[in-house]
Structure formats: structure tokens, C-alpha cells
């Protein structure tokens, strides 16, 4: 099964992807994690993306399409994957559909985690108050910018996937376990 976890920054996509990986053995393909790993390792890709990511801008479509394609061809994706934070633009969604079609596959389901802006902002503020290691893009100002970009570039994917009949919406403001339960109920209803 190939799933897309979709939603605004801080909606809980990473948390739910990790649970899906643990429960269903589908690898989590997070472009954000891959890019942060490249920055950490100081690769040319990381160097090229660092400033854009810190500002909350998107990195170029070709970049993420390439790294997702390479990652998806690893043997652990033979039964599918959970796409987390990808696609983020219509061009990325079209490239993903093409890549999967070339391999005789398709996106089976898109799970949209719906969370109000005010809740997203309060989640960032809670993380800041809690201290610890924060991402460079985890500030209220950068979040506001990431949200603008989300509504402009990424939210149109809701229509794209709804038209394909693949979109399922989940209340992302419920407690983590309740979100997990909603996702499990949706997946259990998928035939096969
Ligand atoms: P979040 O979901 O909290 O915004 P991510 O880890 O998914 O966090 O992404 C962090 C940053 O990485 C984004 O703001 C963007 O700069 C970059 N990024 C991740 N995925 C993509 C993508 N598919 N297309 C373009 N940029 C991306």
C-alpha cells in the first residue's frame, strides 16, 4: 500500500507515519528528514537546501522528486511506503503519480490531518517553552511563513486527490491515540 500523509506543518504527520511504520511495516519516506540528514552530513544537497529550509521556503521540486525516486527504489519499499511531507506541490504530486505508474503502482490513499492554524501555533509555542533541541524553522515567525506556503502551494493537493477519489480527512486536533485510531479505522476499511 502506498499512502500519503498530508497536512499543514506541525499537524502530526511524522508522529502518525512512525506509528504506521511500526504497526504495518511500511517505511516512512519523509523528505524533511532526508533533507535534514543531508544538511547534517554536509552533502552538496544539504548545503544547497539549508538556507531555504531555515526560512521555511520549499526546496525545488526537482530536488525532492529525485531524492524520493532514489529512496523508493530501495528494497524495503517493495510493498509500498508512507509518504510524509511529500508531495507538497501539484508538480510533485504529478511526478509521484508518474513514478508509481512506471512501477505498476499507485497512491492508494491520502490521509489529510486537519488542524486549525491557532492549534499549530500553540504547538510550536509549547515546544519552545519545553526547551530542548528545536529545528531552525520551529519559531512562530517561520511557522507563519510555512503556513502561507502550505495554503498557497500544498493545500491545492486536497482538490487533486479528492478528484482522484483518494482523500480521507482525519481530525488532527484529537489526542495522538485518537488520531491513530481514526487512521486505523480508515485503513481497515480498505479492501484487501
Ligand atoms: P513540516 O511538516 O513540519 O513542515 P518537514 O520536515 O516536512 O516539516 O519539512 C521541513 C522543510 O523541508 C520544509 O519547510 C521545506 O523547506 C523542506 N521540504 C520538505 N519536504 C519538501 C518537499 N516535498 N518539497 C519542498 N520542500 C520540502
Coordinates of N, CA and C and ligand atoms in Angstrom, one line a residue:
X1 N 0.8 -1.2 0.0 CA 0.0 0.0 0.0 C 0.9 1.3 0.0
X2 N 0.5 2.2 -0.8 CA 1.2 3.5 -0.8 C 0.3 4.6 -0.3
X3 N 0.7 5.2 0.8 CA -0.1 6.2 1.5 C 0.6 7.6 1.4
X4 N -0.2 8.6 1.4 CA 0.3 9.9 1.6 C -0.3 10.5 2.8
X5 N 0.6 11.0 3.7 CA 0.1 11.7 4.9 C 0.3 13.2 4.6
X6 N -0.8 13.9 4.7 CA -0.9 15.2 4.2 C -1.4 16.1 5.3
X7 N -0.9 17.4 5.4 CA -1.4 18.3 6.3 C -0.5 19.4 6.6
X8 N -0.9 20.5 7.3 CA 0.0 21.7 7.5 C 1.2 21.3 8.4
X9 N 2.2 22.2 8.4 CA 3.4 21.9 9.2 C 3.0 21.8 10.7
X10 N 3.5 20.7 11.3 CA 3.1 20.5 12.7 C 1.8 19.8 13.0
X11 N 1.2 19.3 11.9 CA -0.1 18.6 12.0 C 0.0 17.2 12.7
X12 N 1.3 16.7 12.7 CA 1.4 15.4 13.3 C 1.7 14.3 12.3
X13 N 2.1 14.7 11.1 CA 2.3 13.7 10.0 C 3.5 12.7 10.4
X14 N 4.5 13.3 11.0 CA 5.7 12.5 11.3 C 5.3 11.5 12.4
X15 N 4.6 12.0 13.4 CA 4.2 11.1 14.5 C 3.4 9.9 14.0
X16 N 2.4 10.2 13.2 CA 1.5 9.2 12.7 C 2.2 8.3 11.7
X17 N 3.1 8.8 10.9 CA 3.9 8.0 10.0 C 4.7 6.9 10.7
X18 N 5.3 7.4 11.8 CA 6.2 6.5 12.6 C 5.3 5.4 13.2
X19 N 4.1 5.7 13.6 CA 3.3 4.7 14.2 C 2.8 3.7 13.1
X20 N 2.6 4.2 11.9 CA 2.2 3.4 10.7 C 3.3 2.4 10.4
X21 N 4.5 2.9 10.4 CA 5.7 2.1 10.1 C 5.8 1.0 11.2
X22 N 5.6 1.3 12.4 CA 5.7 0.3 13.5 C 4.6 -0.7 13.4
X23 N 3.4 -0.3 13.0 CA 2.3 -1.2 13.0 C 2.2 -2.0 11.7
X24 N 2.5 -1.4 10.6 CA 2.2 -2.0 9.3 C 3.5 -2.3 8.5
X25 N 4.6 -1.9 9.1 CA 5.9 -2.2 8.4 C 6.1 -1.5 7.1
X26 N 5.3 -0.4 6.9 CA 5.6 0.4 5.7 C 6.6 1.5 6.0
X27 N 7.7 1.6 5.2 CA 8.7 2.6 5.5 C 8.2 4.0 5.4
X28 N 8.7 4.9 6.3 CA 8.3 6.3 6.3 C 9.2 7.0 5.4
X29 N 8.7 7.6 4.3 CA 9.6 8.4 3.4 C 9.3 9.9 3.6
X30 N 10.1 10.5 4.5 CA 9.9 11.9 4.9 C 11.0 12.7 4.2
X31 N 10.5 13.6 3.2 CA 11.5 14.4 2.5 C 12.2 15.4 3.5
X32 N 11.4 15.9 4.5 CA 12.0 16.8 5.5 C 13.2 16.1 6.2
X33 N 12.9 14.8 6.7 CA 14.0 14.1 7.4 C 15.2 13.8 6.4
X34 N 14.9 13.5 5.2 CA 16.0 13.3 4.2 C 16.9 14.5 4.0
X35 N 16.2 15.7 3.9 CA 16.9 16.9 3.7 C 17.7 17.3 4.9
X36 N 17.1 17.1 6.1 CA 17.8 17.4 7.4 C 19.0 16.5 7.5
X37 N 18.9 15.3 7.1 CA 20.1 14.3 7.1 C 21.2 14.8 6.2
X38 N 20.8 15.3 5.0 CA 21.7 15.8 4.1 C 22.5 17.1 4.6
X39 N 21.7 17.9 5.3 CA 22.3 19.1 5.9 C 23.3 18.7 7.0
X40 N 22.9 17.8 7.8 CA 23.7 17.2 8.9 C 25.0 16.7 8.4
X41 N 24.9 15.9 7.3 CA 26.1 15.3 6.7 C 26.9 16.2 5.8
X42 N 26.4 17.4 5.6 CA 27.1 18.4 4.8 C 27.3 18.1 3.4
X43 N 26.4 17.3 2.8 CA 26.5 17.0 1.4 C 26.1 18.2 0.5
X44 N 26.5 18.2 -0.8 CA 26.1 19.3 -1.6 C 24.6 19.6 -1.6
X45 N 23.8 18.6 -1.6 CA 22.4 18.7 -1.5 C 22.0 19.5 -0.2
X46 N 22.6 19.1 0.9 CA 22.3 19.7 2.2 C 22.7 21.2 2.2
X47 N 23.9 21.5 1.6 CA 24.4 22.8 1.6 C 23.4 23.7 0.7
X48 N 22.9 23.1 -0.4 CA 22.0 23.9 -1.3 C 20.7 24.2 -0.6
X49 N 20.2 23.3 0.3 CA 18.9 23.4 0.8 C 18.8 24.1 2.2
X50 N 20.0 24.2 2.9 CA 20.0 24.7 4.2 C 19.2 26.0 4.5
X51 N 19.6 27.0 3.7 CA 19.1 28.4 3.9 C 17.6 28.4 3.6
X52 N 17.2 27.7 2.5 CA 15.8 27.7 2.1 C 14.9 27.1 3.3
X53 N 15.4 26.0 3.8 CA 14.7 25.3 4.8 C 14.6 26.1 6.1
X54 N 15.7 26.8 6.5 CA 15.6 27.6 7.7 C 14.6 28.7 7.6
X55 N 14.4 29.2 6.4 CA 13.4 30.3 6.1 C 12.0 29.7 6.0
X56 N 11.9 28.4 5.9 CA 10.6 27.9 5.7 C 10.1 27.8 4.3
X57 N 11.0 28.1 3.3 CA 10.7 28.0 1.9 C 10.7 26.6 1.5
X58 N 10.1 26.3 0.3 CA 10.2 24.9 -0.2 C 11.5 24.8 -1.0
X59 N 12.1 23.6 -1.0 CA 13.2 23.4 -1.8 C 12.7 23.0 -3.2
X60 N 13.5 23.1 -4.3 CA 13.0 22.9 -5.6 C 12.3 21.5 -5.8
X61 N 11.2 21.5 -6.6 CA 10.5 20.3 -6.9 C 11.5 19.2 -7.4
X62 N 12.4 19.5 -8.4 CA 13.3 18.5 -9.0 C 14.1 17.8 -7.9
X63 N 14.5 18.6 -6.9 CA 15.4 18.1 -5.8 C 14.6 17.0 -5.1
X64 N 13.4 17.3 -4.6 CA 12.7 16.3 -3.7 C 12.2 15.2 -4.6
X65 N 11.8 15.4 -5.8 CA 11.4 14.4 -6.7 C 12.5 13.4 -6.9
X66 N 13.7 13.9 -7.1 CA 14.9 13.0 -7.3 C 15.2 12.1 -6.1
X67 N 15.2 12.8 -4.9 CA 15.5 12.0 -3.7 C 14.4 11.0 -3.3
X68 N 13.2 11.3 -3.6 CA 12.1 10.4 -3.3 C 12.2 9.2 -4.3
X69 N 12.5 9.5 -5.5 CA 12.6 8.4 -6.5 C 13.7 7.4 -6.1
X70 N 14.9 8.0 -5.7 CA 16.0 7.1 -5.3 C 15.6 6.3 -4.1
X71 N 15.0 6.9 -3.1 CA 14.6 6.2 -1.9 C 13.6 5.1 -2.1
X72 N 12.6 5.4 -3.0 CA 11.5 4.5 -3.3 C 12.0 3.2 -4.0
X73 N 13.2 3.3 -4.6 CA 13.7 2.1 -5.3 C 14.5 1.2 -4.4
X74 N 14.6 1.6 -3.1 CA 15.2 0.7 -2.1 C 14.3 -0.5 -1.9
X75 N 14.9 -1.7 -1.6 CA 14.1 -2.9 -1.4 C 13.0 -2.8 -0.3
X76 N 13.2 -2.0 0.7 CA 12.2 -2.0 1.8 C 10.9 -1.4 1.3
X77 N 10.8 -0.8 0.2 CA 9.6 -0.2 -0.3 C 8.8 -1.1 -1.3
X78 N 9.2 -2.4 -1.3 CA 8.6 -3.3 -2.3 C 7.1 -3.4 -2.1
X79 N 6.6 -3.3 -0.8 CA 5.2 -3.4 -0.5 C 4.5 -2.0 -0.4
X80 N 5.3 -1.0 -0.7 CA 4.7 0.4 -0.6 C 5.4 1.2 0.5
X81 N 4.9 2.4 0.8 CA 5.5 3.3 1.7 C 4.5 4.3 2.2
X82 N 4.9 5.0 3.2 CA 4.1 6.2 3.7 C 4.9 7.4 3.3
X83 N 4.3 8.2 2.5 CA 4.9 9.5 2.1 C 4.5 10.6 3.1
X84 N 5.6 11.2 3.7 CA 5.3 12.2 4.8 C 6.0 13.5 4.3
X85 N 5.2 14.5 4.1 CA 5.8 15.8 3.7 C 6.1 15.9 2.2
X86 N 5.6 14.9 1.5 CA 5.8 14.8 0.0 C 4.6 14.1 -0.5
X87 N 3.9 14.6 -1.5 CA 4.2 15.8 -2.3 C 3.7 17.0 -1.6
X88 N 4.3 18.2 -1.9 CA 3.9 19.5 -1.4 C 3.5 20.5 -2.5
X89 N 3.6 20.1 -3.7 CA 3.1 20.9 -4.8 C 2.4 20.0 -5.8
X90 N 1.6 20.6 -6.7 CA 0.9 19.8 -7.7 C 1.9 19.1 -8.6
X91 N 3.0 19.8 -8.9 CA 4.1 19.2 -9.8 C 4.7 18.0 -9.1
X92 N 4.9 18.1 -7.8 CA 5.4 16.9 -7.1 C 4.4 15.8 -7.1
X93 N 3.1 16.1 -7.0 CA 2.1 15.0 -6.9 C 2.0 14.4 -8.3
X94 N 2.1 15.2 -9.4 CA 2.1 14.6 -10.7 C 3.3 13.7 -11.0
X95 N 4.5 14.2 -10.5 CA 5.7 13.4 -10.6 C 5.6 12.1 -9.8
X96 N 5.0 12.1 -8.7 CA 4.8 10.9 -7.9 C 3.9 9.9 -8.6
X97 N 2.8 10.4 -9.1 CA 1.9 9.5 -9.9 C 2.6 8.9 -11.0
X98 N 3.4 9.7 -11.7 CA 4.2 9.1 -12.9 C 5.2 8.1 -12.4
X99 N 5.9 8.4 -11.4 CA 6.9 7.5 -10.9 C 6.3 6.1 -10.5
X100 N 5.1 6.2 -9.8 CA 4.5 5.0 -9.3 C 3.9 4.2 -10.5
X101 N 3.3 4.9 -11.4 CA 2.7 4.3 -12.6 C 3.8 3.5 -13.4
X102 N 5.0 4.1 -13.5 CA 6.1 3.5 -14.2 C 6.5 2.1 -13.5
X103 N 6.2 2.0 -12.2 CA 6.5 0.8 -11.5 C 5.3 -0.1 -11.3
X104 N 4.2 0.2 -12.0 CA 2.9 -0.5 -11.9 C 2.2 -0.3 -10.6
X105 N 2.4 0.8 -10.0 CA 1.8 1.1 -8.7 C 1.0 2.4 -8.7
X106 N 0.4 2.7 -7.6 CA -0.3 4.0 -7.5 C -0.5 4.3 -6.0
X107 N -0.8 5.6 -5.8 CA -1.2 6.0 -4.4 C -2.6 5.4 -4.1
X108 N -2.7 4.7 -3.0 CA -3.9 4.1 -2.7 C -4.8 5.0 -1.9
X109 N -4.2 5.8 -1.0 CA -5.0 6.6 -0.1 C -4.2 7.8 0.4
X110 N -4.9 8.9 0.5 CA -4.3 10.2 1.0 C -5.0 10.5 2.3
X111 N -4.3 10.6 3.4 CA -4.9 10.9 4.7 C -4.5 12.4 5.0
X112 N -5.6 13.2 5.1 CA -5.4 14.6 5.4 C -5.6 14.8 6.9
X113 N -4.6 15.3 7.6 CA -4.7 15.6 9.0 C -5.1 17.1 9.1
X114 N -6.3 17.3 9.6 CA -6.9 18.7 9.6 C -6.6 19.3 11.0
X115 N -5.9 20.4 11.0 CA -5.6 21.1 12.3 C -5.7 22.6 12.0
X116 N -6.4 23.3 12.9 CA -6.5 24.8 12.8 C -5.2 25.5 13.0
X117 N -5.0 26.6 12.3 CA -3.8 27.4 12.5 C -3.4 27.7 13.9
X118 N -4.5 28.1 14.7 CA -4.2 28.5 16.1 C -3.6 27.4 16.9
X119 N -4.1 26.2 16.6 CA -3.6 25.0 17.3 C -2.1 24.7 16.9
X120 N -1.8 24.9 15.6 CA -0.5 24.7 15.1 C 0.5 25.6 15.8
X121 N 0.1 26.9 15.9 CA 0.9 27.9 16.6 C 1.1 27.6 18.0
X122 N 0.1 27.1 18.7 CA 0.2 26.8 20.1 C 1.1 25.6 20.3
X123 N 1.1 24.7 19.3 CA 2.0 23.5 19.4 C 3.5 24.0 19.4
X124 N 3.8 24.9 18.5 CA 5.2 25.5 18.4 C 5.5 26.1 19.7
X125 N 4.6 27.0 20.2 CA 4.9 27.7 21.5 C 5.2 26.7 22.6
X126 N 4.4 25.6 22.7 CA 4.6 24.6 23.7 C 6.0 24.0 23.6
X127 N 6.4 23.7 22.3 CA 7.7 23.1 22.1 C 8.9 24.1 22.5
X128 N 8.7 25.4 22.3 CA 9.7 26.3 22.7 C 9.8 26.4 24.2
X129 N 8.6 26.5 24.8 CA 8.6 26.6 26.3 C 9.2 25.3 26.9
X130 N 9.0 24.2 26.3 CA 9.6 22.9 26.8 C 11.1 22.9 26.7
X131 N 11.7 23.8 25.9 CA 13.1 23.8 25.8 C 13.6 22.6 24.9
X132 N 14.8 22.2 25.1 CA 15.3 21.0 24.3 C 15.8 21.5 22.9
X133 N 16.1 20.5 22.1 CA 16.6 20.9 20.7 C 15.5 21.2 19.8
X134 N 15.5 22.4 19.2 CA 14.5 22.8 18.3 C 15.0 22.9 16.9
X135 N 14.2 22.6 15.9 CA 14.6 22.8 14.5 C 14.7 24.3 14.2
X136 N 15.6 24.7 13.3 CA 15.8 26.1 13.0 C 14.5 26.8 12.4
X137 N 13.6 25.9 11.9 CA 12.4 26.5 11.3 C 11.2 26.4 12.3
X138 N 11.5 26.1 13.6 CA 10.5 25.9 14.6 C 10.3 27.2 15.4
X139 N 10.0 28.3 14.8 CA 9.7 29.5 15.5 C 8.3 30.0 15.1
X140 N 7.6 30.8 15.9 CA 6.3 31.3 15.5 C 6.4 32.1 14.2
X141 N 7.4 32.8 13.9 CA 7.5 33.6 12.7 C 7.7 32.7 11.5
X142 N 8.6 31.7 11.6 CA 8.8 30.8 10.4 C 7.6 30.0 10.2
X143 N 6.9 29.6 11.3 CA 5.7 28.8 11.1 C 4.7 29.5 10.4
X144 N 4.5 30.8 10.7 CA 3.5 31.6 9.9 C 3.9 31.6 8.4
X145 N 5.1 31.7 8.1 CA 5.6 31.7 6.7 C 5.3 30.3 6.1
X146 N 5.7 29.2 6.8 CA 5.4 27.9 6.3 C 3.9 27.6 6.1
X147 N 3.1 28.2 6.9 CA 1.6 28.1 6.7 C 1.2 28.8 5.5
X148 N 1.7 30.0 5.2 CA 1.4 30.7 4.0 C 1.7 29.8 2.8
X149 N 2.9 29.3 2.8 CA 3.4 28.4 1.7 C 2.5 27.2 1.6
X150 N 2.1 26.7 2.7 CA 1.2 25.5 2.7 C -0.1 25.8 2.0
X151 N -0.7 26.9 2.4 CA -2.0 27.3 1.8 C -1.9 27.6 0.3
X152 N -0.8 28.2 0.0 CA -0.6 28.6 -1.4 C -0.2 27.4 -2.3
X153 N 0.8 26.6 -1.9 CA 1.3 25.6 -2.8 C 0.8 24.2 -2.5
X154 N 0.5 23.9 -1.3 CA 0.3 22.5 -0.9 C -1.2 22.2 -0.8
X155 N -2.0 23.1 -0.2 CA -3.4 22.9 0.0 C -4.2 22.5 -1.3
X156 N -3.8 23.1 -2.5 CA -4.4 22.7 -3.7 C -4.4 21.2 -4.0
X157 N -3.5 20.4 -3.3 CA -3.5 19.0 -3.5 C -4.7 18.3 -2.9
X158 N -5.4 19.0 -2.0 CA -6.7 18.4 -1.5 C -7.6 18.2 -2.6
X159 N -7.8 19.2 -3.5 CA -8.6 19.0 -4.7 C -8.1 18.0 -5.6
X160 N -6.8 18.0 -5.8 CA -6.2 17.0 -6.7 C -6.5 15.6 -6.3
X161 N -6.3 15.3 -5.0 CA -6.6 13.9 -4.6 C -8.1 13.6 -4.4
X162 N -8.9 14.6 -4.1 CA -10.3 14.4 -3.9 C -10.9 14.0 -5.3
X163 N -10.4 14.7 -6.3 CA -10.8 14.3 -7.6 C -10.5 12.9 -8.0
X164 N -9.4 12.4 -7.5 CA -9.0 11.0 -7.8 C -9.7 10.1 -6.9
X165 N -10.6 10.6 -5.9 CA -11.3 9.7 -5.0 C -10.5 9.1 -3.9
X166 N -9.3 9.7 -3.6 CA -8.4 9.1 -2.7 C -8.3 9.8 -1.3
X167 N -9.0 10.9 -1.2 CA -8.7 11.7 0.0 C -9.6 11.3 1.2
X168 N -9.0 11.1 2.3 CA -9.8 10.9 3.6 C -9.3 11.9 4.6
X169 N -10.2 12.5 5.3 CA -9.8 13.5 6.2 C -10.0 13.0 7.6
X170 N -9.0 13.4 8.5 CA -8.9 12.9 9.8 C -8.8 14.2 10.7
X171 N -9.4 14.2 11.9 CA -9.3 15.3 12.8 C -8.0 15.2 13.5
X172 N -7.0 16.1 13.1 CA -5.7 16.1 13.6 C -5.6 16.8 15.0
X173 N -6.7 17.3 15.5 CA -6.6 18.1 16.7 C -7.0 17.1 17.9
X174 N -7.4 15.9 17.6 CA -7.7 14.9 18.6 C -6.4 14.5 19.2
X175 N -6.4 13.9 20.4 CA -5.2 13.3 21.0 C -4.5 12.3 20.1
X176 N -3.2 12.2 20.2 CA -2.4 11.3 19.2 C -3.1 9.9 19.1
X177 N -3.5 9.3 20.2 CA -4.0 7.9 20.1 C -5.3 7.9 19.3
X178 N -6.1 9.0 19.5 CA -7.4 9.1 18.8 C -7.2 9.3 17.3
X179 N -6.2 10.1 16.9 CA -5.8 10.2 15.5 C -5.4 8.9 14.9
X180 N -4.5 8.2 15.7 CA -4.1 6.9 15.2 C -5.3 5.9 15.0
X181 N -6.3 6.0 15.9 CA -7.4 5.1 15.8 C -8.3 5.5 14.6
X182 N -8.4 6.8 14.3 CA -9.2 7.2 13.1 C -8.5 6.7 11.9
X183 N -7.1 6.7 11.8 CA -6.4 6.3 10.7 C -6.5 4.8 10.5
X184 N -6.4 4.1 11.7 CA -6.6 2.6 11.6 C -7.9 2.2 11.1
X185 N -9.0 2.9 11.5 CA -10.3 2.6 11.0 C -10.4 2.8 9.5
X186 N -9.8 3.8 9.0 CA -9.9 4.1 7.6 C -9.1 3.0 6.8
X187 N -7.9 2.6 7.3 CA -7.1 1.6 6.6 C -7.7 0.2 6.7
X188 N -8.4 -0.1 7.8 CA -9.0 -1.4 8.0 C -10.2 -1.5 7.0
X189 N -10.8 -0.4 6.6 CA -11.9 -0.5 5.7 C -11.5 -0.6 4.2
X190 N -10.2 -0.5 4.0 CA -9.7 -0.6 2.6 C -9.7 -2.1 2.2
X191 N -10.4 -2.4 1.1 CA -10.5 -3.8 0.7 C -9.1 -4.3 0.4
X192 N -8.9 -5.6 0.7 CA -7.6 -6.3 0.5 C -6.6 -5.9 1.5
Ligands
LIG1 P1 6.9 20.2 8.5 O1 5.9 19.2 8.0 O2 6.8 20.4 10.0 O3 6.8 21.5 7.7 P2 9.1 18.8 7.1 O4 10.1 18.1 7.9 O5 8.1 18.0 6.3 O6 8.3 19.7 8.2 O7 9.7 19.9 6.1 C1 10.6 20.8 6.6 C2 11.2 21.7 5.4 O8 11.8 20.9 4.5 C3 10.1 22.4 4.6 O9 9.7 23.7 5.2 C4 10.8 22.6 3.3 O10 11.8 23.7 3.4 C5 11.6 21.3 3.1 N1 10.8 20.3 2.4 C6 10.4 19.1 3.0 N2 9.7 18.4 2.1 C7 9.6 19.1 0.9 C8 9.0 19.0 -0.3 N3 8.3 17.9 -0.6 N4 9.1 20.0 -1.2 C9 9.8 21.1 -1.0 N5 10.4 21.3 0.2 C10 10.3 20.4 1.2

